[in-house]
Coordinates of C-alpha atoms in Angstrom, one line a residue:
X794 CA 0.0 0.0 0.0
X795 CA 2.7 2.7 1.1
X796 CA 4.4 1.5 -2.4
X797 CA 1.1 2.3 -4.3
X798 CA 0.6 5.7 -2.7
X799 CA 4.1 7.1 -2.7
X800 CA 5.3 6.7 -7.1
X801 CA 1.1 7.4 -7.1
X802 CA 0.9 10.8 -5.4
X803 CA 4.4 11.4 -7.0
X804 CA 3.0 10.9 -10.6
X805 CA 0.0 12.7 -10.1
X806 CA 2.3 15.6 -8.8
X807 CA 4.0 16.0 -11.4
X808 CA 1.3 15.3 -13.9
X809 CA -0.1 18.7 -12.3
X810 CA 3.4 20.5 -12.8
X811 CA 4.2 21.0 -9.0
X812 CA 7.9 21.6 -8.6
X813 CA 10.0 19.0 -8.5
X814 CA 11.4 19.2 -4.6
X815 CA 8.0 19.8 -3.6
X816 CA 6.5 17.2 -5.2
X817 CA 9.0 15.1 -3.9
X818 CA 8.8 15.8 -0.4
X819 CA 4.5 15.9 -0.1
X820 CA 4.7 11.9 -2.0
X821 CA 7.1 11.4 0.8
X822 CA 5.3 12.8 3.5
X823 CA 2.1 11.1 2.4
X824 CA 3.8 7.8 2.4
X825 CA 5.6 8.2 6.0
X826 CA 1.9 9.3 7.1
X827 CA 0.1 6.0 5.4
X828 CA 3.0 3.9 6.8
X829 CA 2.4 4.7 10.1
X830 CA 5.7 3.8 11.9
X831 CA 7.7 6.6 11.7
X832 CA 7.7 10.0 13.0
X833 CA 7.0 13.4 11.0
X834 CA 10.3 14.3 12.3
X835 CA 12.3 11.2 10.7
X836 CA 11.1 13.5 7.5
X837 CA 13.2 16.3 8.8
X838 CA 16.2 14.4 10.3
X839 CA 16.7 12.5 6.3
X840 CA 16.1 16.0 4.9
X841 CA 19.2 16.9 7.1
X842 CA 21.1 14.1 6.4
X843 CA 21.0 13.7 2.9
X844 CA 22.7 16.6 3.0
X845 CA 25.1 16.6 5.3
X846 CA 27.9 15.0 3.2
X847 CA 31.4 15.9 2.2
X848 CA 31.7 15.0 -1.6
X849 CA 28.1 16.9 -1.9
X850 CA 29.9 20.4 -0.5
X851 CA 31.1 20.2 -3.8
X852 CA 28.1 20.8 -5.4
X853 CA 27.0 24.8 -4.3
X854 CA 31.5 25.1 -4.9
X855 CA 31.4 24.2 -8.7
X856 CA 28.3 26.4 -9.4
X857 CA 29.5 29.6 -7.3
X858 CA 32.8 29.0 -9.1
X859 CA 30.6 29.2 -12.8
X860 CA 29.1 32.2 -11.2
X861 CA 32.3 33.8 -10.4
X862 CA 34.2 33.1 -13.7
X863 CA 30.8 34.7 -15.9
X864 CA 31.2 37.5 -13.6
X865 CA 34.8 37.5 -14.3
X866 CA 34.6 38.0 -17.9
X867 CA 35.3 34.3 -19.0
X868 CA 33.0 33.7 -21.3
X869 CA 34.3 36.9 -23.3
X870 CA 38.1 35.2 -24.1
X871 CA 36.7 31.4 -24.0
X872 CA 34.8 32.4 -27.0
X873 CA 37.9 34.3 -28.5
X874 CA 39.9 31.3 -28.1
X875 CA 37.4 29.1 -29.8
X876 CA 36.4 31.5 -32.8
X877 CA 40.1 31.3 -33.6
X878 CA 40.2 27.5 -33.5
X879 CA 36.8 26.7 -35.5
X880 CA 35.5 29.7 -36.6
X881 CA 37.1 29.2 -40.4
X882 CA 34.3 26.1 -40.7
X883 CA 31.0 26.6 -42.7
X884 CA 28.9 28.1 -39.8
X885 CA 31.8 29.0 -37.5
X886 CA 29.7 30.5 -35.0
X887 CA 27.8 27.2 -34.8
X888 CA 30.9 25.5 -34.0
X889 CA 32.7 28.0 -32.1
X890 CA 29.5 27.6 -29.5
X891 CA 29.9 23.8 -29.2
X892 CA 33.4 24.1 -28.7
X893 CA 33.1 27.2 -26.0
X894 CA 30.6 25.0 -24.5
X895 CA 33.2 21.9 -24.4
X896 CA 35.7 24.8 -22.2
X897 CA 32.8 26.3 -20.0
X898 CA 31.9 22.4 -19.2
X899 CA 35.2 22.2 -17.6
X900 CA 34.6 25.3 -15.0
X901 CA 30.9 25.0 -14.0
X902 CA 29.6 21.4 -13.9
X903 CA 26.2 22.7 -14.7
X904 CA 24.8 22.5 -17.9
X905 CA 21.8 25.0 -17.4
X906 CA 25.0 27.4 -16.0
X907 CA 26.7 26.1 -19.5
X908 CA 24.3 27.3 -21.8
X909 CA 23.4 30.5 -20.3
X910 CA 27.1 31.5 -19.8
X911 CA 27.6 30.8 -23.9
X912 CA 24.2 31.6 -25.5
X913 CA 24.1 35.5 -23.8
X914 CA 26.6 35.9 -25.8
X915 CA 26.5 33.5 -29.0
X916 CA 23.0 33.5 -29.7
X917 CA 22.4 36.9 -30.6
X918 CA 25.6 37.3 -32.1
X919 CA 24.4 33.9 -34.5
X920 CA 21.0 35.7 -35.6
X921 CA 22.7 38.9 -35.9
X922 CA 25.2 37.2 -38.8
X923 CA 21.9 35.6 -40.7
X924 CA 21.6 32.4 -38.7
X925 CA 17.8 31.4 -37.7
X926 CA 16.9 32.2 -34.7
X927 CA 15.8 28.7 -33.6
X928 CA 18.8 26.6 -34.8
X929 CA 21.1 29.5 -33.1
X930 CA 18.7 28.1 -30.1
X931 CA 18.9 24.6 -30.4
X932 CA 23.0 24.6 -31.3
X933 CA 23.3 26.6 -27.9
X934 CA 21.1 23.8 -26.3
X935 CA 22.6 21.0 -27.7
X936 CA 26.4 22.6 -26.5
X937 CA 25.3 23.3 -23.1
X938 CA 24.6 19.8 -22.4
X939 CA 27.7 18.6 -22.7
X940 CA 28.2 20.6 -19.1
X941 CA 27.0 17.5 -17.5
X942 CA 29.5 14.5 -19.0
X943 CA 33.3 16.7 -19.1
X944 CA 34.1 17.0 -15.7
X945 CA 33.4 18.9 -13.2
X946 CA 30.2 17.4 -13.5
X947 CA 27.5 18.0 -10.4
X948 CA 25.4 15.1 -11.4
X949 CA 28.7 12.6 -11.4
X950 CA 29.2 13.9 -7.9
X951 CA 25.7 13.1 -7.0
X952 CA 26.1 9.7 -8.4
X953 CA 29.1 9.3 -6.6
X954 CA 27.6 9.9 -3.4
X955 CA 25.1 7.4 -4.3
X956 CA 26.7 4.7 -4.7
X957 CA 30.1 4.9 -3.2
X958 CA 31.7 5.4 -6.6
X959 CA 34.9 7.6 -6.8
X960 CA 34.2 10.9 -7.8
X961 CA 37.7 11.3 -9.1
X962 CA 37.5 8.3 -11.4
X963 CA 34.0 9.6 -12.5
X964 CA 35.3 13.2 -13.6
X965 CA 38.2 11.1 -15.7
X966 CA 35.9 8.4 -16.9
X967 CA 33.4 11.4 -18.5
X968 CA 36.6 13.2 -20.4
X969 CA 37.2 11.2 -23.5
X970 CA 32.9 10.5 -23.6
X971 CA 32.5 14.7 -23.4
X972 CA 34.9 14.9 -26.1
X973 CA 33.3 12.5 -28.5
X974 CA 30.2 14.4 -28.0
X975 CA 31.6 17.6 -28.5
X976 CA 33.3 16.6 -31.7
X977 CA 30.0 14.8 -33.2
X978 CA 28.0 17.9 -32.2
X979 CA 30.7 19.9 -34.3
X980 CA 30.2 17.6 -37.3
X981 CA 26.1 18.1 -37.1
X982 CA 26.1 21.7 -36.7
X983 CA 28.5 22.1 -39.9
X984 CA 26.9 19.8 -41.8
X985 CA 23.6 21.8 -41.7
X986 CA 25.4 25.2 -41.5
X987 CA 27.1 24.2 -45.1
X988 CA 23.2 23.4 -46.5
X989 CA 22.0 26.4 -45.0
X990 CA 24.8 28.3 -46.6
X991 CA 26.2 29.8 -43.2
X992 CA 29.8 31.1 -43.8
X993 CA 32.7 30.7 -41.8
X994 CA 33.7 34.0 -39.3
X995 CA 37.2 34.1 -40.0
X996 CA 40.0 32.1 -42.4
X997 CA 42.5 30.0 -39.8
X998 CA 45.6 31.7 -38.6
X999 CA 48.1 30.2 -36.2
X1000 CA 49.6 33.8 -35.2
X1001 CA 45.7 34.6 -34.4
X1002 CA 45.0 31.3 -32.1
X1003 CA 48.0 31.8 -30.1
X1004 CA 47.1 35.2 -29.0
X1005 CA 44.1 34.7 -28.1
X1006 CA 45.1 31.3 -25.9
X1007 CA 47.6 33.6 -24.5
X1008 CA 44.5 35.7 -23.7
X1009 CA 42.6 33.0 -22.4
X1010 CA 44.9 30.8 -20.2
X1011 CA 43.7 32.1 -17.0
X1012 CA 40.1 31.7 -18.2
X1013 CA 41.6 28.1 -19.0
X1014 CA 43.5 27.4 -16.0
X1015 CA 40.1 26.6 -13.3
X1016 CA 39.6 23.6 -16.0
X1017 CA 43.4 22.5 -15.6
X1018 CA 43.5 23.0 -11.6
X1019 CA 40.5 20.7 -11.1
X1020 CA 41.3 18.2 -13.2
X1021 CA 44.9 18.0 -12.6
X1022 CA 44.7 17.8 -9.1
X1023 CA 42.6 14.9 -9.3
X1024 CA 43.9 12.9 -12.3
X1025 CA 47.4 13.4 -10.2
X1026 CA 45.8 12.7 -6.9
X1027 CA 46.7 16.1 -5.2
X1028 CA 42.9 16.7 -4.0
X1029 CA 39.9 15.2 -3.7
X1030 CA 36.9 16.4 -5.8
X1031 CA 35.5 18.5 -3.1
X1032 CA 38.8 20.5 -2.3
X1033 CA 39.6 21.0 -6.4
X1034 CA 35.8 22.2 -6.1
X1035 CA 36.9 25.1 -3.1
X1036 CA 40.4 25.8 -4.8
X1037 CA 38.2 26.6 -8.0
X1038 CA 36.3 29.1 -6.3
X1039 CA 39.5 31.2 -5.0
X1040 CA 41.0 31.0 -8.4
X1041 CA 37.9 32.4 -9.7
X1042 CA 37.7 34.9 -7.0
X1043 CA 42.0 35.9 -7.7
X1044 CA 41.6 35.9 -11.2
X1045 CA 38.3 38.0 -11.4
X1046 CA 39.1 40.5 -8.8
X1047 CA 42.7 40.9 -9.2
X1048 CA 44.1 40.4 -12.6
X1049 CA 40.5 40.8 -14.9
X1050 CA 39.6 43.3 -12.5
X1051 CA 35.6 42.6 -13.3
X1052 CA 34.9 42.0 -10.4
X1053 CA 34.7 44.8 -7.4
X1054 CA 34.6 44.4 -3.6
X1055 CA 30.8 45.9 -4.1
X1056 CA 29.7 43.0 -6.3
X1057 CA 30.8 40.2 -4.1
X1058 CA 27.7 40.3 -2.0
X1059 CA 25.1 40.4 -4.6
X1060 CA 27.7 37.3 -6.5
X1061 CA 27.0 35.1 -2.8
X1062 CA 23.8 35.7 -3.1
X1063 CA 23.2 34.4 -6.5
X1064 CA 25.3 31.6 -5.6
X1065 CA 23.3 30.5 -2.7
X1066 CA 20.2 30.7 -4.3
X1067 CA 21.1 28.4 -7.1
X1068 CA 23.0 25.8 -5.0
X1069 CA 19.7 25.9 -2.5
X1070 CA 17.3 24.9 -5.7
X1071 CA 19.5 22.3 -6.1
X1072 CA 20.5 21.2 -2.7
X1073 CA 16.3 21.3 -1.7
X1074 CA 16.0 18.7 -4.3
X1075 CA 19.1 16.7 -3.2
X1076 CA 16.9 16.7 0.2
X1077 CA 13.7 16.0 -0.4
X1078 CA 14.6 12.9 -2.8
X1079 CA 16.8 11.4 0.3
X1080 CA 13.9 11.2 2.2
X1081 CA 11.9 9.6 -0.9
X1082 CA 15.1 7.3 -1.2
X1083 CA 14.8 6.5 2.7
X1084 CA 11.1 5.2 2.1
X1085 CA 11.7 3.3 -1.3
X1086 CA 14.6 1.2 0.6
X1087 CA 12.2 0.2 3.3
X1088 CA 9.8 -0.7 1.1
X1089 CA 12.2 -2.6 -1.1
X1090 CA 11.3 -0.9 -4.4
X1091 CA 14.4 -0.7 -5.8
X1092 CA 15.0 -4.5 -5.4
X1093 CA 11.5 -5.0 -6.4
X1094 CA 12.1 -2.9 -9.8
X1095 CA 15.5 -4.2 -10.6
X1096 CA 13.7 -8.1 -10.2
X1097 CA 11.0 -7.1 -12.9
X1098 CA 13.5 -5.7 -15.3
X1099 CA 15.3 -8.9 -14.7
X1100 CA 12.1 -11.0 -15.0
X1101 CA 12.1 -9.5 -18.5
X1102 CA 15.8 -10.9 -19.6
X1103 CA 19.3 -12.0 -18.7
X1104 CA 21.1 -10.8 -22.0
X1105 CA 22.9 -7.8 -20.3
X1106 CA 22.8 -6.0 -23.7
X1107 CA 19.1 -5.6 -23.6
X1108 CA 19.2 -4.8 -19.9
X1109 CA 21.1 -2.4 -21.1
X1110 CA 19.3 -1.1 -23.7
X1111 CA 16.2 -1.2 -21.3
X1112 CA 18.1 0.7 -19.2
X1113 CA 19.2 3.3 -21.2
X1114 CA 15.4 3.8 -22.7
X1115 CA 13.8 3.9 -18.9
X1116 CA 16.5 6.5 -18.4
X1117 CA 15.9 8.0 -21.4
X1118 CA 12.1 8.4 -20.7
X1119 CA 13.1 9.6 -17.3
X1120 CA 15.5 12.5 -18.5
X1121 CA 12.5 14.1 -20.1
X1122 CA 9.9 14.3 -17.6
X1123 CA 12.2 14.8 -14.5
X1124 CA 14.9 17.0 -13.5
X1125 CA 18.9 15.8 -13.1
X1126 CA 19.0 15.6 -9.8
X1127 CA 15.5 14.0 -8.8
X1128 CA 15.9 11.5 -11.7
X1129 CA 19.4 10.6 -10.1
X1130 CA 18.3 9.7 -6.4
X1131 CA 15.2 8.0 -7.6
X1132 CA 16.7 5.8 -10.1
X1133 CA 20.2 5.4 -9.2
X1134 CA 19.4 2.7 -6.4
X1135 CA 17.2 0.9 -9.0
X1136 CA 20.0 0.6 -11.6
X1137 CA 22.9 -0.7 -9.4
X1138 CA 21.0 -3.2 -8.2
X1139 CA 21.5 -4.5 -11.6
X1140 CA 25.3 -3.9 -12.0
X1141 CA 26.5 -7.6 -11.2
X1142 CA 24.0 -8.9 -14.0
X1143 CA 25.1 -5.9 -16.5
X1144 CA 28.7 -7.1 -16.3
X1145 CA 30.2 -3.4 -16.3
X1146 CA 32.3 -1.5 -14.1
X1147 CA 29.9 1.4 -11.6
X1148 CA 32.4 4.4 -13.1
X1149 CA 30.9 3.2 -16.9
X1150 CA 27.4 3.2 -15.7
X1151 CA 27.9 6.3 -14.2
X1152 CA 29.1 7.6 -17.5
X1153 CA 26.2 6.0 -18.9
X1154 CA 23.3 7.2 -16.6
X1155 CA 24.8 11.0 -16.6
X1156 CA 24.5 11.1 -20.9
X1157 CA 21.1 9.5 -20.5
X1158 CA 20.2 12.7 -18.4
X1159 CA 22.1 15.2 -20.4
X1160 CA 20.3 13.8 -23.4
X1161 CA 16.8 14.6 -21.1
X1162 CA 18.0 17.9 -20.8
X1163 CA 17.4 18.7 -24.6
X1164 CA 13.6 17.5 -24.9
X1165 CA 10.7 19.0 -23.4
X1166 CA 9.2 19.4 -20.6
X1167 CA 11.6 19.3 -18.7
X1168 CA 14.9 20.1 -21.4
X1169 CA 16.9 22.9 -18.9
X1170 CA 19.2 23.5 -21.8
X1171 CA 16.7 24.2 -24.3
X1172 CA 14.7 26.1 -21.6
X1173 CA 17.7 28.5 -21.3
X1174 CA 18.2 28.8 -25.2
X1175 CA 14.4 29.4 -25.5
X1176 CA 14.5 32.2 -22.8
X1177 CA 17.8 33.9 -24.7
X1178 CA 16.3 33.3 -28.1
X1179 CA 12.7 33.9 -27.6
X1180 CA 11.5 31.0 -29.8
X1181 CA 9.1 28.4 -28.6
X1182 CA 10.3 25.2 -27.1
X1183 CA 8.6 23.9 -30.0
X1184 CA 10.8 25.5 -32.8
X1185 CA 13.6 24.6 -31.2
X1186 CA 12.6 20.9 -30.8
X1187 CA 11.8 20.6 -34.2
X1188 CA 15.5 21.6 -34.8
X1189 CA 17.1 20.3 -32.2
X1190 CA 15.8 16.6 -33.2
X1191 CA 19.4 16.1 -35.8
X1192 CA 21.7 16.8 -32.9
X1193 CA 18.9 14.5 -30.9
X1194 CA 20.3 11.7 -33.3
X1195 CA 23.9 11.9 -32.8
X1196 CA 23.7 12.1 -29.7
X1197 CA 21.9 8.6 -29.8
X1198 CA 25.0 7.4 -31.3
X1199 CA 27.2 8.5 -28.7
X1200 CA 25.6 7.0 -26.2
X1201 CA 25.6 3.5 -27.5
X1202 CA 29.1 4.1 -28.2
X1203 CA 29.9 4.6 -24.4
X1204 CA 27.2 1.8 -23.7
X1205 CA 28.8 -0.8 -25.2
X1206 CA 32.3 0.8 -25.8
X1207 CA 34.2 0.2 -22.2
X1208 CA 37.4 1.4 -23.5
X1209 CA 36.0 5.5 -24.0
X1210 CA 35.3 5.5 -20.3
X1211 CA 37.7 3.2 -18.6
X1212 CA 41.2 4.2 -19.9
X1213 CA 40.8 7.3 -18.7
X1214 CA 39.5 6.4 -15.0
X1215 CA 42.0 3.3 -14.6
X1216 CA 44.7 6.0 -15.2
X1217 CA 43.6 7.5 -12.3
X1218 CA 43.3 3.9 -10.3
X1219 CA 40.6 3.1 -7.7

């Protein structure tokens, strides 16, 4: 009965477009109330606790430190850098945005922070140079979820803290798969920039991508710290994540100088209020964990999913298509508590290693985060562009496609994932 009523009242909830953490937390409370054993204030006590976790301080670190390098006058030089790399393609602007979102994936771990960094600036410069408005839109949306897989990545860290996995291992695991993804993305958005007949921005020039690198290797180096320190095994995750933000802080205050003493507070602010959204979530679905492991769903699910086969290539495929589904209709972070349990129940039948499902579950989501309703990345774009979600899924469906094809390559591809992790061991 408690079973019934909690994914019921959960579904409904949603159905009726309540937030997400709300939603969350009333199915929750409904259930503890049905169930009858527990307190109201076990409710609050999981809240707390789900929270109260080392590797998760890394979460409100990596978004304050994409607040604090936007403020900083990142973007600006990122986009430089990447203009003089790319921008000599058909539709250089179209590939200059995928590739500024590949660098601005390495700073903020937030694709929603991705594609709003990028697009203020590359969307109206791409409709003011003759591009439509909605592929402009959906090229943006399609770069900004690549925040998710190249590390630092906020839903890895989440999954880490799931299931035990190491953070570090995940952030190297999702390097070679972010790539792949970027590069593909590349390929799509020339292809129909060279039908359309969008021209190039500029004709290649060594002496001009040298100076602006030069230009941007600060803007660069937050990227290289984080990564560096944990591929070498200098930091943990969490401490690249608060090294990040003083970087920020040094290189935006004191050598960009965009940043004054005056904005700081107003910059905290801004920071809180994201991490919190985030965070509430991160609560709420603890608690929703907390009653799905009493009740045994997640076994319960895993069993009927195995019920269906053994062939760990359709269980992956299933997999992949429940996530898939999942990505669409719910946000990162609720999708990742509520399933995550579910799926690694399953890992000794799959056959793979927990860093390559990791891989895998986090490109599910990003993938979510490019179709409506619940598409944050074409959300953002929409908002920037002011075209309808529908234009821009109409548009968006080509990249869509690849991106289909990148994530059976890192299905059933162990290699793009591993190498990079068992560099960094276990």
């Amino acid at each position: 009965m408690t079973t019934e009523i909690l994914i019921l009242s959960l579904v409904f909830l949603f159905a009726i477009n309540v937030p997400i953490a709300i939603a969350i937390g009333v199915a929750s409370v409904t259930a503890v109330l049905i169930q009858g054993d527990f307190d109201l204030m076990m409710v609050v006590q999981r809240m707390y606790g789900g929270t109260d976790s080392f590797h998760l301080m890394a979460v409100p670190l990596f978004m304050f430190t994409g607040t604090i390098m936007e403020a900083g006058g990142i973007s600006r030089r990122i986009i430089d850098f990447a203009n003089a790399l790319v921008g000599w393609l058909p539709g250089g602007l179209a590939a200059v945005t995928i590739v500024s979102a590949m660098f601005f994936a390495g700073i903020s771990g937030s694709a929603a922070a991705d594609a709003a960094a990028v697009g203020a600036i590359l969307i109206p410069a791409m409709k003011k140079s003759g591009y439509d408005s909605d592929f402009a839109a959906a090229v943006q949306a399609s770069g900004g979820s690549i925040g998710v897989i190249i590390p630092p990545s906020i839903p890895m860290i989440i999954f880490g803290f799931l299931t035990g996995a190491s953070i570090g291992r995940l952030f190297a695991a999702g390097i070679l798969p972010g790539i792949l993804i970027g590069l593909s993305l590349i390929c799509v958005a020339t292809f129909i920039s060279w039908k359309n007949g969008y021209s190039s921005t500029t004709s290649f020039s060594l002496e001009e991508t040298w100076r602006t690198f030069k230009r941007s290797l600060l803007a660069l180096g937050a990227p290289i710290i984080i990564l560096g320190g944990i591929l070498f095994g200098i930091f943990t995750a969490t401490e690249s994540a608060a090294i990040a933000v003083v970087y920020a802080l040094v290189v935006g205050m004191f050598v960009y100088r965009k940043i004054s003493v005056r904005e700081l507070v107003p910059l905290f602010i801004n920071g809180a209020i994201t991490s919190a959204i985030v965070m509430f979530i991160i609560s709420t679905a603890s608690v929703f964990s907390w009653i799905a492991a009493i009740e045994d769903i997640p076994a319960q699910l895993a069993g009927n999913l195995l019920g269906l086969t053994d062939n760990p290539v359709v269980l992956l495929l299933l997999i992949n298509v429940i996530l898939l589904i999942a990505g669409t209709f719910i946000e990162t972070t609720a999708a990742l508590i509520l399933l995550v349990p579910m799926i690694t129940a399953m890992v000794p039948s799959l056959g793979i290693d927990i860093i390559q499902l990791g891989v895998i579950v986090v490109t599910n989501l990003a993938i979510g985060m490019l179709t409506p309703p619940m598409g944050i990345c074409l959300i953002v774009s929409c908002s920037i562009s002011k075209d309808s979600i529908g234009a821009i899924s109409r548009r968006v469906l080509p990249f869509l496609g690849i991106l289909i094809v990148d994530l059976l390559i890192i299905t059933f591809y162990p290699p793009i994932t591993m190498w990079m992790a068992n560099l960094v061991g276990k």
